[in-house]
Amino acid sequence: MSDERIRLFCALQLPDETVRELTAWQALNLQGGRIVPPENLHVTLAFLGSRPAGEVPAIMGALRAAAAAAGPIRLQPLRYRETRGIGMIVLRDETGAATSLADDLTARLERLGVYRSERRPWLPHVTVLRFKERAGLAPEVTNIRSIHVVRSALYRSHLGPAGATYDALETAALGGR
């Protein structure tokens, strides 16, 4: 196993049309922070943090298996919300399939010993803004349509002075497609 450590997370990839709509919405509605670039928009399923690179095959196996068992995922943008350091669009999991996928994946990752579940329930969302102090925004999200997700991915996160960049190491189709 490699001793190199890399920052990893598993996420749902957003369709191109959704990324275009979110990018247009960000430009019209967000200020007072660093807008998350289009290539970084996703829905996190599990943030693993710094892990040995040698664990990637096992983590990807868990993601592949969970994704293959997943039903069709439809997410509906509900509202904009700010926390301590981010602005997000909170999503409603229309069928419960995204939540089931997140639960299945985190259970598999816990069995591998690479993840510890958070105390709070999983909240489907897309981070759209990062800031040092809350921006105090409350834009409507009514102009964003339902999101049909078909792929998940294992991402590597690179931290840099201009913010993080993400590289998809491998993707996995939902429902075994």
PDB file of C-alpha atoms in Angstrom:
ATOM      1  CA  MET A   1       0.000   0.000   0.000  1.00  0.00           C
ATOM      2  CA  SER A   2       1.129   3.497  -0.788  1.00  0.00           C
ATOM      3  CA  ASP A   3       2.132   5.733   2.131  1.00  0.00           C
ATOM      4  CA  GLU A   4       1.015   8.861   0.248  1.00  0.00           C
ATOM      5  CA  ARG A   5      -2.036  10.499   1.846  1.00  0.00           C
ATOM      6  CA  ILE A   6      -4.734  12.169  -0.231  1.00  0.00           C
ATOM      7  CA  ARG A   7      -7.959  14.023   0.622  1.00  0.00           C
ATOM      8  CA  LEU A   8     -10.961  12.050  -0.605  1.00  0.00           C
ATOM      9  CA  PHE A   9     -14.729  12.308  -0.766  1.00  0.00           C
ATOM     10  CA  CYS A  10     -17.547  10.446  -2.492  1.00  0.00           C
ATOM     11  CA  ALA A  11     -20.236  12.486  -4.236  1.00  0.00           C
ATOM     12  CA  LEU A  12     -23.066  12.571  -6.709  1.00  0.00           C
ATOM     13  CA  GLN A  13     -22.070  14.172 -10.005  1.00  0.00           C
ATOM     14  CA  LEU A  14     -24.481  16.794 -11.259  1.00  0.00           C
ATOM     15  CA  PRO A  15     -25.723  16.714 -14.868  1.00  0.00           C
ATOM     16  CA  ASP A  16     -24.226  19.381 -17.169  1.00  0.00           C
ATOM     17  CA  GLU A  17     -27.564  21.207 -17.524  1.00  0.00           C
ATOM     18  CA  THR A  18     -27.858  21.450 -13.725  1.00  0.00           C
ATOM     19  CA  VAL A  19     -24.325  22.832 -13.453  1.00  0.00           C
ATOM     20  CA  ARG A  20     -25.192  25.464 -16.109  1.00  0.00           C
ATOM     21  CA  GLU A  21     -28.375  26.456 -14.245  1.00  0.00           C
ATOM     22  CA  LEU A  22     -26.579  26.639 -10.887  1.00  0.00           C
ATOM     23  CA  THR A  23     -23.757  28.710 -12.374  1.00  0.00           C
ATOM     24  CA  ALA A  24     -26.252  31.200 -13.836  1.00  0.00           C
ATOM     25  CA  TRP A  25     -28.124  31.312 -10.506  1.00  0.00           C
ATOM     26  CA  GLN A  26     -24.857  31.914  -8.595  1.00  0.00           C
ATOM     27  CA  ALA A  27     -23.942  34.840 -10.875  1.00  0.00           C
ATOM     28  CA  LEU A  28     -27.338  36.496 -10.320  1.00  0.00           C
ATOM     29  CA  ASN A  29     -27.757  35.850  -6.603  1.00  0.00           C
ATOM     30  CA  LEU A  30     -24.459  35.432  -4.753  1.00  0.00           C
ATOM     31  CA  GLN A  31     -21.916  37.901  -3.434  1.00  0.00           C
ATOM     32  CA  GLY A  32     -19.791  38.454  -0.349  1.00  0.00           C
ATOM     33  CA  GLY A  33     -17.667  35.344  -0.690  1.00  0.00           C
ATOM     34  CA  ARG A  34     -15.961  32.984  -3.116  1.00  0.00           C
ATOM     35  CA  ILE A  35     -18.409  31.424  -5.559  1.00  0.00           C
ATOM     36  CA  VAL A  36     -17.817  27.697  -5.991  1.00  0.00           C
ATOM     37  CA  PRO A  37     -16.725  27.160  -9.621  1.00  0.00           C
ATOM     38  CA  PRO A  38     -18.832  24.966 -11.935  1.00  0.00           C
ATOM     39  CA  GLU A  39     -16.305  22.105 -11.955  1.00  0.00           C
ATOM     40  CA  ASN A  40     -16.570  21.849  -8.135  1.00  0.00           C
ATOM     41  CA  LEU A  41     -20.380  21.636  -7.869  1.00  0.00           C
ATOM     42  CA  HIS A  42     -21.546  18.255  -6.530  1.00  0.00           C
ATOM     43  CA  VAL A  43     -23.578  16.607  -3.750  1.00  0.00           C
ATOM     44  CA  THR A  44     -21.260  15.075  -1.142  1.00  0.00           C
ATOM     45  CA  LEU A  45     -22.200  11.592   0.044  1.00  0.00           C
ATOM     46  CA  ALA A  46     -19.245  11.068   2.423  1.00  0.00           C
ATOM     47  CA  PHE A  47     -16.158  13.178   3.166  1.00  0.00           C
ATOM     48  CA  LEU A  48     -13.283  10.867   4.045  1.00  0.00           C
ATOM     49  CA  GLY A  49     -10.551  13.430   4.641  1.00  0.00           C
ATOM     50  CA  SER A  50      -6.886  12.483   4.403  1.00  0.00           C
ATOM     51  CA  ARG A  51      -6.530   8.785   3.591  1.00  0.00           C
ATOM     52  CA  PRO A  52      -3.663   6.558   2.431  1.00  0.00           C
ATOM     53  CA  ALA A  53      -3.678   6.382  -1.387  1.00  0.00           C
ATOM     54  CA  GLY A  54      -3.525   2.594  -1.132  1.00  0.00           C
ATOM     55  CA  GLU A  55      -7.106   2.577   0.201  1.00  0.00           C
ATOM     56  CA  VAL A  56      -8.530   4.006  -3.042  1.00  0.00           C
ATOM     57  CA  PRO A  57      -9.359   0.612  -4.658  1.00  0.00           C
ATOM     58  CA  ALA A  58     -11.333  -0.578  -1.618  1.00  0.00           C
ATOM     59  CA  ILE A  59     -13.135   2.777  -1.273  1.00  0.00           C
ATOM     60  CA  MET A  60     -14.000   2.727  -4.972  1.00  0.00           C
ATOM     61  CA  GLY A  61     -15.277  -0.830  -4.611  1.00  0.00           C
ATOM     62  CA  ALA A  62     -17.626   0.300  -1.847  1.00  0.00           C
ATOM     63  CA  LEU A  63     -18.841   3.234  -3.952  1.00  0.00           C
ATOM     64  CA  ARG A  64     -19.357   1.003  -7.013  1.00  0.00           C
ATOM     65  CA  ALA A  65     -21.380  -1.521  -4.993  1.00  0.00           C
ATOM     66  CA  ALA A  66     -23.542   1.120  -3.303  1.00  0.00           C
ATOM     67  CA  ALA A  67     -24.113   2.957  -6.603  1.00  0.00           C
ATOM     68  CA  ALA A  68     -25.104  -0.263  -8.387  1.00  0.00           C
ATOM     69  CA  ALA A  69     -27.769  -0.911  -5.733  1.00  0.00           C
ATOM     70  CA  ALA A  70     -29.156   2.658  -5.885  1.00  0.00           C
ATOM     71  CA  GLY A  71     -32.540   3.525  -7.314  1.00  0.00           C
ATOM     72  CA  PRO A  72     -33.223   6.535  -9.542  1.00  0.00           C
ATOM     73  CA  ILE A  73     -32.250   9.771  -7.797  1.00  0.00           C
ATOM     74  CA  ARG A  74     -34.247  12.962  -8.209  1.00  0.00           C
ATOM     75  CA  LEU A  75     -33.363  15.984  -6.105  1.00  0.00           C
ATOM     76  CA  GLN A  76     -35.420  19.166  -5.893  1.00  0.00           C
ATOM     77  CA  PRO A  77     -33.800  22.461  -4.841  1.00  0.00           C
ATOM     78  CA  LEU A  78     -35.639  23.725  -1.753  1.00  0.00           C
ATOM     79  CA  ARG A  79     -33.879  26.743  -0.291  1.00  0.00           C
ATOM     80  CA  TYR A  80     -30.621  28.599   0.186  1.00  0.00           C
ATOM     81  CA  ARG A  81     -28.996  28.211   3.608  1.00  0.00           C
ATOM     82  CA  GLU A  82     -25.827  29.560   5.212  1.00  0.00           C
ATOM     83  CA  THR A  83     -23.703  27.891   7.845  1.00  0.00           C
ATOM     84  CA  ARG A  84     -20.489  29.072   9.482  1.00  0.00           C
ATOM     85  CA  GLY A  85     -18.372  29.015   6.305  1.00  0.00           C
ATOM     86  CA  ILE A  86     -20.573  28.097   3.357  1.00  0.00           C
ATOM     87  CA  GLY A  87     -23.711  28.946   1.435  1.00  0.00           C
ATOM     88  CA  MET A  88     -25.630  25.955   0.100  1.00  0.00           C
ATOM     89  CA  ILE A  89     -28.707  24.976  -1.798  1.00  0.00           C
ATOM     90  CA  VAL A  90     -30.562  22.423   0.302  1.00  0.00           C
ATOM     91  CA  LEU A  91     -32.168  19.679  -1.770  1.00  0.00           C
ATOM     92  CA  ARG A  92     -35.236  17.514  -1.201  1.00  0.00           C
ATOM     93  CA  ASP A  93     -34.624  13.844  -1.946  1.00  0.00           C
ATOM     94  CA  GLU A  94     -37.842  13.211  -3.904  1.00  0.00           C
ATOM     95  CA  THR A  95     -37.738   9.383  -3.804  1.00  0.00           C
ATOM     96  CA  GLY A  96     -35.468   8.759  -0.797  1.00  0.00           C
ATOM     97  CA  ALA A  97     -32.976   7.041  -3.120  1.00  0.00           C
ATOM     98  CA  ALA A  98     -30.170   9.546  -2.488  1.00  0.00           C
ATOM     99  CA  THR A  99     -30.498   9.127   1.274  1.00  0.00           C
ATOM    100  CA  SER A 100     -30.545   5.334   0.882  1.00  0.00           C
ATOM    101  CA  LEU A 101     -27.394   5.535  -1.254  1.00  0.00           C
ATOM    102  CA  ALA A 102     -25.645   7.765   1.306  1.00  0.00           C
ATOM    103  CA  ASP A 103     -26.634   5.407   4.149  1.00  0.00           C
ATOM    104  CA  ASP A 104     -25.531   2.298   2.220  1.00  0.00           C
ATOM    105  CA  LEU A 105     -22.236   3.876   1.179  1.00  0.00           C
ATOM    106  CA  THR A 106     -21.337   5.161   4.650  1.00  0.00           C
ATOM    107  CA  ALA A 107     -22.130   1.743   6.171  1.00  0.00           C
ATOM    108  CA  ARG A 108     -19.818   0.083   3.626  1.00  0.00           C
ATOM    109  CA  LEU A 109     -17.082   2.654   4.274  1.00  0.00           C
ATOM    110  CA  GLU A 110     -17.424   2.171   8.038  1.00  0.00           C
ATOM    111  CA  ARG A 111     -16.998  -1.591   7.617  1.00  0.00           C
ATOM    112  CA  LEU A 112     -13.777  -0.856   5.710  1.00  0.00           C
ATOM    113  CA  GLY A 113     -12.616   1.315   8.625  1.00  0.00           C
ATOM    114  CA  VAL A 114     -12.161   4.411   6.442  1.00  0.00           C
ATOM    115  CA  TYR A 115     -15.151   6.461   7.621  1.00  0.00           C
ATOM    116  CA  ARG A 116     -17.023   7.302  10.804  1.00  0.00           C
ATOM    117  CA  SER A 117     -20.639   8.427  10.397  1.00  0.00           C
ATOM    118  CA  GLU A 118     -21.561  11.905  11.491  1.00  0.00           C
ATOM    119  CA  ARG A 119     -23.962  12.369  14.378  1.00  0.00           C
ATOM    120  CA  ARG A 120     -26.386  14.456  12.348  1.00  0.00           C
ATOM    121  CA  PRO A 121     -28.424  12.969   9.506  1.00  0.00           C
ATOM    122  CA  TRP A 122     -27.143  13.357   5.940  1.00  0.00           C
ATOM    123  CA  LEU A 123     -28.399  16.566   4.319  1.00  0.00           C
ATOM    124  CA  PRO A 124     -28.438  16.594   0.514  1.00  0.00           C
ATOM    125  CA  HIS A 125     -27.082  19.944  -0.640  1.00  0.00           C
ATOM    126  CA  VAL A 126     -24.819  21.683  -3.136  1.00  0.00           C
ATOM    127  CA  THR A 127     -22.237  24.096  -1.720  1.00  0.00           C
ATOM    128  CA  VAL A 128     -22.401  27.216  -3.917  1.00  0.00           C
ATOM    129  CA  LEU A 129     -20.505  29.844  -1.875  1.00  0.00           C
ATOM    130  CA  ARG A 130     -17.620  29.900   0.623  1.00  0.00           C
ATOM    131  CA  PHE A 131     -16.904  32.808   2.979  1.00  0.00           C
ATOM    132  CA  LYS A 132     -15.075  33.854   6.133  1.00  0.00           C
ATOM    133  CA  GLU A 133     -18.139  35.617   7.550  1.00  0.00           C
ATOM    134  CA  ARG A 134     -21.722  34.798   6.709  1.00  0.00           C
ATOM    135  CA  ALA A 135     -22.874  36.723   3.677  1.00  0.00           C
ATOM    136  CA  GLY A 136     -26.399  37.114   5.103  1.00  0.00           C
ATOM    137  CA  LEU A 137     -28.045  36.239   1.801  1.00  0.00           C
ATOM    138  CA  ALA A 138     -31.505  34.725   1.335  1.00  0.00           C
ATOM    139  CA  PRO A 139     -32.051  34.285  -2.420  1.00  0.00           C
ATOM    140  CA  GLU A 140     -34.933  32.243  -3.807  1.00  0.00           C
ATOM    141  CA  VAL A 141     -34.100  29.037  -5.671  1.00  0.00           C
ATOM    142  CA  THR A 142     -37.418  28.694  -7.510  1.00  0.00           C
ATOM    143  CA  ASN A 143     -35.835  28.975 -10.973  1.00  0.00           C
ATOM    144  CA  ILE A 144     -33.798  25.762 -10.603  1.00  0.00           C
ATOM    145  CA  ARG A 145     -35.502  22.589 -11.855  1.00  0.00           C
ATOM    146  CA  SER A 146     -35.461  19.049 -10.493  1.00  0.00           C
ATOM    147  CA  ILE A 147     -32.078  17.288 -10.721  1.00  0.00           C
ATOM    148  CA  HIS A 148     -31.865  13.748 -12.129  1.00  0.00           C
ATOM    149  CA  VAL A 149     -28.564  12.208 -10.983  1.00  0.00           C
ATOM    150  CA  VAL A 150     -27.088   9.200 -12.810  1.00  0.00           C
ATOM    151  CA  ARG A 151     -23.434   9.009 -11.640  1.00  0.00           C
ATOM    152  CA  SER A 152     -21.391   9.053  -8.473  1.00  0.00           C
ATOM    153  CA  ALA A 153     -17.650   9.607  -8.164  1.00  0.00           C
ATOM    154  CA  LEU A 154     -14.680   9.281  -5.859  1.00  0.00           C
ATOM    155  CA  TYR A 155     -12.958  12.662  -5.812  1.00  0.00           C
ATOM    156  CA  ARG A 156      -9.515  13.771  -4.766  1.00  0.00           C
ATOM    157  CA  SER A 157      -9.422  17.243  -3.232  1.00  0.00           C
ATOM    158  CA  HIS A 158      -6.351  19.451  -3.690  1.00  0.00           C
ATOM    159  CA  LEU A 159      -6.140  22.459  -1.360  1.00  0.00           C
ATOM    160  CA  GLY A 160      -4.599  25.627  -2.778  1.00  0.00           C
ATOM    161  CA  PRO A 161      -4.426  29.372  -2.135  1.00  0.00           C
ATOM    162  CA  ALA A 162      -7.367  30.036  -4.484  1.00  0.00           C
ATOM    163  CA  GLY A 163      -9.459  27.282  -2.891  1.00  0.00           C
ATOM    164  CA  ALA A 164      -9.853  23.562  -3.443  1.00  0.00           C
ATOM    165  CA  THR A 165      -9.854  21.808  -6.790  1.00  0.00           C
ATOM    166  CA  TYR A 166     -11.434  18.404  -7.262  1.00  0.00           C
ATOM    167  CA  ASP A 167     -10.441  15.552  -9.570  1.00  0.00           C
ATOM    168  CA  ALA A 168     -12.759  12.606 -10.154  1.00  0.00           C
ATOM    169  CA  LEU A 169     -10.550   9.545  -9.719  1.00  0.00           C
ATOM    170  CA  GLU A 170     -13.275   7.202 -10.964  1.00  0.00           C
ATOM    171  CA  THR A 171     -17.032   7.271 -11.505  1.00  0.00           C
ATOM    172  CA  ALA A 172     -19.762   4.705 -10.894  1.00  0.00           C
ATOM    173  CA  ALA A 173     -23.164   4.628 -12.609  1.00  0.00           C
ATOM    174  CA  LEU A 174     -26.224   4.516 -10.401  1.00  0.00           C
ATOM    175  CA  GLY A 175     -28.436   1.464 -10.659  1.00  0.00           C
ATOM    176  CA  GLY A 176     -25.699  -0.592 -12.273  1.00  0.00           C
ATOM    177  CA  ARG A 177     -26.095   1.132 -15.653  1.00  0.00           C
TER     178      ARG A 177
END
